[in-house]
Amino acid sequence: MSNQVYSNPQGIIEIEVVGDQTEITVREMGLQIKTLIAQTRHNSQPVLLLDNLKRMGNTTPEARREVARLAKSLDFDRTAMLGQNNIMMRYGTNLMLRAIGKPNIRYFANRDAALLWLGIEPN
């Protein structure tokens, strides 16, 4: 299985990151995300992203730089990053988020908590 980017029935742009990531795989997801953001903005809807990292493998330094570049440049209202509840993943992601300097991105280990932060009632 590979990475997936789609708009779910609740209007959230979901990013499913699967397996090892390179600069190229991250850039490809970024292009798909930009397309969905443009469609969402065209429909006058808020742009909410749910970036699911739970099945992500290893990442190259170039991939991490590309993620940071995208996070700074994409036009979104809020992004919830969903990952493992392990200390290294949480620490590394929070460090990256601080470096990016965007207060509208948060890391969660629980999908329901992420949805609530995005303003969506979990099922």
mmCIF file of C-alpha atoms in Angstrom:
data_model
loop_
_atom_site.group_PDB
_atom_site.id
_atom_site.type_symbol
_atom_site.label_atom_id
_atom_site.label_comp_id
_atom_site.label_asym_id
_atom_site.label_seq_id
_atom_site.Cartn_x
_atom_site.Cartn_y
_atom_site.Cartn_z
ATOM 1 C CA MET A 1 0.000 0.000 0.000
ATOM 2 C CA SER A 2 1.193 3.520 -0.716
ATOM 3 C CA ASN A 3 0.491 7.034 0.511
ATOM 4 C CA GLN A 4 -3.037 8.361 0.018
ATOM 5 C CA VAL A 5 -4.416 11.897 -0.037
ATOM 6 C CA TYR A 6 -8.192 12.386 -0.187
ATOM 7 C CA SER A 7 -11.079 14.487 1.053
ATOM 8 C CA ASN A 8 -13.265 12.507 3.463
ATOM 9 C CA PRO A 9 -17.072 12.826 3.773
ATOM 10 C CA GLN A 10 -16.634 15.307 6.658
ATOM 11 C CA GLY A 11 -14.674 17.648 4.375
ATOM 12 C CA ILE A 12 -11.296 16.965 5.989
ATOM 13 C CA ILE A 13 -8.307 16.443 3.729
ATOM 14 C CA GLU A 14 -6.761 13.221 4.988
ATOM 15 C CA ILE A 15 -3.171 12.238 4.348
ATOM 16 C CA GLU A 16 -2.294 8.582 4.968
ATOM 17 C CA VAL A 17 1.491 8.251 5.120
ATOM 18 C CA VAL A 18 2.513 4.634 4.523
ATOM 19 C CA GLY A 19 6.016 3.198 4.597
ATOM 20 C CA ASP A 20 9.389 4.847 4.081
ATOM 21 C CA GLN A 21 9.341 8.441 2.834
ATOM 22 C CA THR A 22 11.700 10.364 0.570
ATOM 23 C CA GLU A 23 11.688 13.918 -0.700
ATOM 24 C CA ILE A 24 9.927 12.676 -3.848
ATOM 25 C CA THR A 25 7.113 10.851 -2.025
ATOM 26 C CA VAL A 26 6.511 13.864 0.216
ATOM 27 C CA ARG A 27 6.526 16.244 -2.765
ATOM 28 C CA GLU A 28 3.982 14.027 -4.578
ATOM 29 C CA MET A 29 1.677 14.142 -1.545
ATOM 30 C CA GLY A 30 2.160 17.910 -1.406
ATOM 31 C CA LEU A 31 0.931 18.326 -4.991
ATOM 32 C CA GLN A 32 -2.178 16.257 -4.230
ATOM 33 C CA ILE A 33 -2.806 18.250 -1.035
ATOM 34 C CA LYS A 34 -2.493 21.564 -2.927
ATOM 35 C CA THR A 35 -5.106 20.397 -5.447
ATOM 36 C CA LEU A 36 -7.562 19.461 -2.691
ATOM 37 C CA ILE A 37 -6.894 22.709 -0.817
ATOM 38 C CA ALA A 38 -7.707 24.693 -3.965
ATOM 39 C CA GLN A 39 -10.979 22.765 -4.393
ATOM 40 C CA THR A 40 -11.871 23.285 -0.728
ATOM 41 C CA ARG A 41 -11.135 27.032 -0.879
ATOM 42 C CA HIS A 42 -13.130 27.275 -4.127
ATOM 43 C CA ASN A 43 -16.109 25.809 -2.215
ATOM 44 C CA SER A 44 -15.590 28.391 0.577
ATOM 45 C CA GLN A 45 -14.957 25.653 3.145
ATOM 46 C CA PRO A 46 -12.351 25.692 5.926
ATOM 47 C CA VAL A 47 -9.203 23.760 5.068
ATOM 48 C CA LEU A 48 -8.653 21.110 7.731
ATOM 49 C CA LEU A 49 -5.896 18.516 7.337
ATOM 50 C CA LEU A 50 -5.522 15.228 9.192
ATOM 51 C CA ASP A 51 -2.018 13.867 8.589
ATOM 52 C CA ASN A 52 -1.967 10.221 9.719
ATOM 53 C CA LEU A 53 1.618 9.130 10.413
ATOM 54 C CA LYS A 54 0.792 5.894 12.254
ATOM 55 C CA ARG A 55 2.000 3.667 9.387
ATOM 56 C CA MET A 56 4.950 5.805 8.354
ATOM 57 C CA GLY A 57 8.315 4.102 8.068
ATOM 58 C CA ASN A 58 11.731 5.737 7.949
ATOM 59 C CA THR A 59 12.217 9.223 6.533
ATOM 60 C CA THR A 60 15.233 10.790 4.888
ATOM 61 C CA PRO A 61 16.532 14.196 6.006
ATOM 62 C CA GLU A 62 15.398 15.542 2.622
ATOM 63 C CA ALA A 63 11.879 14.223 3.252
ATOM 64 C CA ARG A 64 11.757 15.975 6.622
ATOM 65 C CA ARG A 65 12.913 19.239 5.015
ATOM 66 C CA GLU A 66 10.204 18.898 2.371
ATOM 67 C CA VAL A 67 7.567 18.350 5.093
ATOM 68 C CA ALA A 68 8.724 21.541 6.822
ATOM 69 C CA ARG A 69 8.631 23.474 3.533
ATOM 70 C CA LEU A 70 5.104 22.262 2.804
ATOM 71 C CA ALA A 71 3.885 23.031 6.321
ATOM 72 C CA LYS A 72 5.114 26.612 5.913
ATOM 73 C CA SER A 73 3.696 27.097 2.410
ATOM 74 C CA LEU A 74 0.341 25.279 2.328
ATOM 75 C CA ASP A 75 -2.811 27.373 2.816
ATOM 76 C CA PHE A 76 -4.695 25.553 5.591
ATOM 77 C CA ASP A 77 -6.697 26.601 8.622
ATOM 78 C CA ARG A 78 -5.710 23.733 10.915
ATOM 79 C CA THR A 79 -3.657 20.562 10.692
ATOM 80 C CA ALA A 80 -3.743 17.666 13.109
ATOM 81 C CA MET A 81 -0.840 15.252 12.875
ATOM 82 C CA LEU A 82 -1.776 11.793 14.113
ATOM 83 C CA GLY A 83 1.057 9.539 15.206
ATOM 84 C CA GLN A 84 2.276 6.985 17.679
ATOM 85 C CA ASN A 85 2.253 7.702 21.385
ATOM 86 C CA ASN A 86 5.970 7.049 21.647
ATOM 87 C CA ILE A 87 8.234 9.615 23.239
ATOM 88 C CA MET A 88 10.727 9.857 20.359
ATOM 89 C CA MET A 89 8.059 10.404 17.696
ATOM 90 C CA ARG A 90 6.223 12.958 19.838
ATOM 91 C CA TYR A 91 9.451 14.794 20.742
ATOM 92 C CA GLY A 92 10.766 14.854 17.171
ATOM 93 C CA THR A 93 7.483 16.034 15.701
ATOM 94 C CA ASN A 94 6.957 18.719 18.345
ATOM 95 C CA LEU A 95 10.516 19.956 17.762
ATOM 96 C CA MET A 96 9.816 20.231 14.043
ATOM 97 C CA LEU A 97 6.501 22.022 14.685
ATOM 98 C CA ARG A 98 8.212 24.595 16.903
ATOM 99 C CA ALA A 99 10.827 25.205 14.220
ATOM 100 C CA ILE A 100 8.079 25.742 11.622
ATOM 101 C CA GLY A 101 6.442 28.285 13.917
ATOM 102 C CA LYS A 102 2.811 27.652 12.962
ATOM 103 C CA PRO A 103 0.414 27.515 15.917
ATOM 104 C CA ASN A 104 -2.325 25.887 13.831
ATOM 105 C CA ILE A 105 -0.557 22.495 13.645
ATOM 106 C CA ARG A 106 -0.780 20.035 16.531
ATOM 107 C CA TYR A 107 0.365 16.463 17.169
ATOM 108 C CA PHE A 108 -2.013 13.841 18.593
ATOM 109 C CA ALA A 109 -1.739 10.149 19.419
ATOM 110 C CA ASN A 110 -5.539 9.748 19.458
ATOM 111 C CA ARG A 111 -7.745 10.221 16.362
ATOM 112 C CA ASP A 112 -10.779 11.401 18.364
ATOM 113 C CA ALA A 113 -8.711 14.095 20.104
ATOM 114 C CA ALA A 114 -7.346 15.206 16.715
ATOM 115 C CA LEU A 115 -10.853 15.435 15.245
ATOM 116 C CA LEU A 116 -12.115 17.416 18.224
ATOM 117 C CA TRP A 117 -9.239 19.897 17.832
ATOM 118 C CA LEU A 118 -10.181 20.254 14.164
ATOM 119 C CA GLY A 119 -13.750 21.034 15.272
ATOM 120 C CA ILE A 120 -15.236 17.741 14.092
ATOM 121 C CA GLU A 121 -17.315 15.510 16.355
ATOM 122 C CA PRO A 122 -15.870 11.950 16.304
ATOM 123 C CA ASN A 123 -18.260 9.136 15.331
#
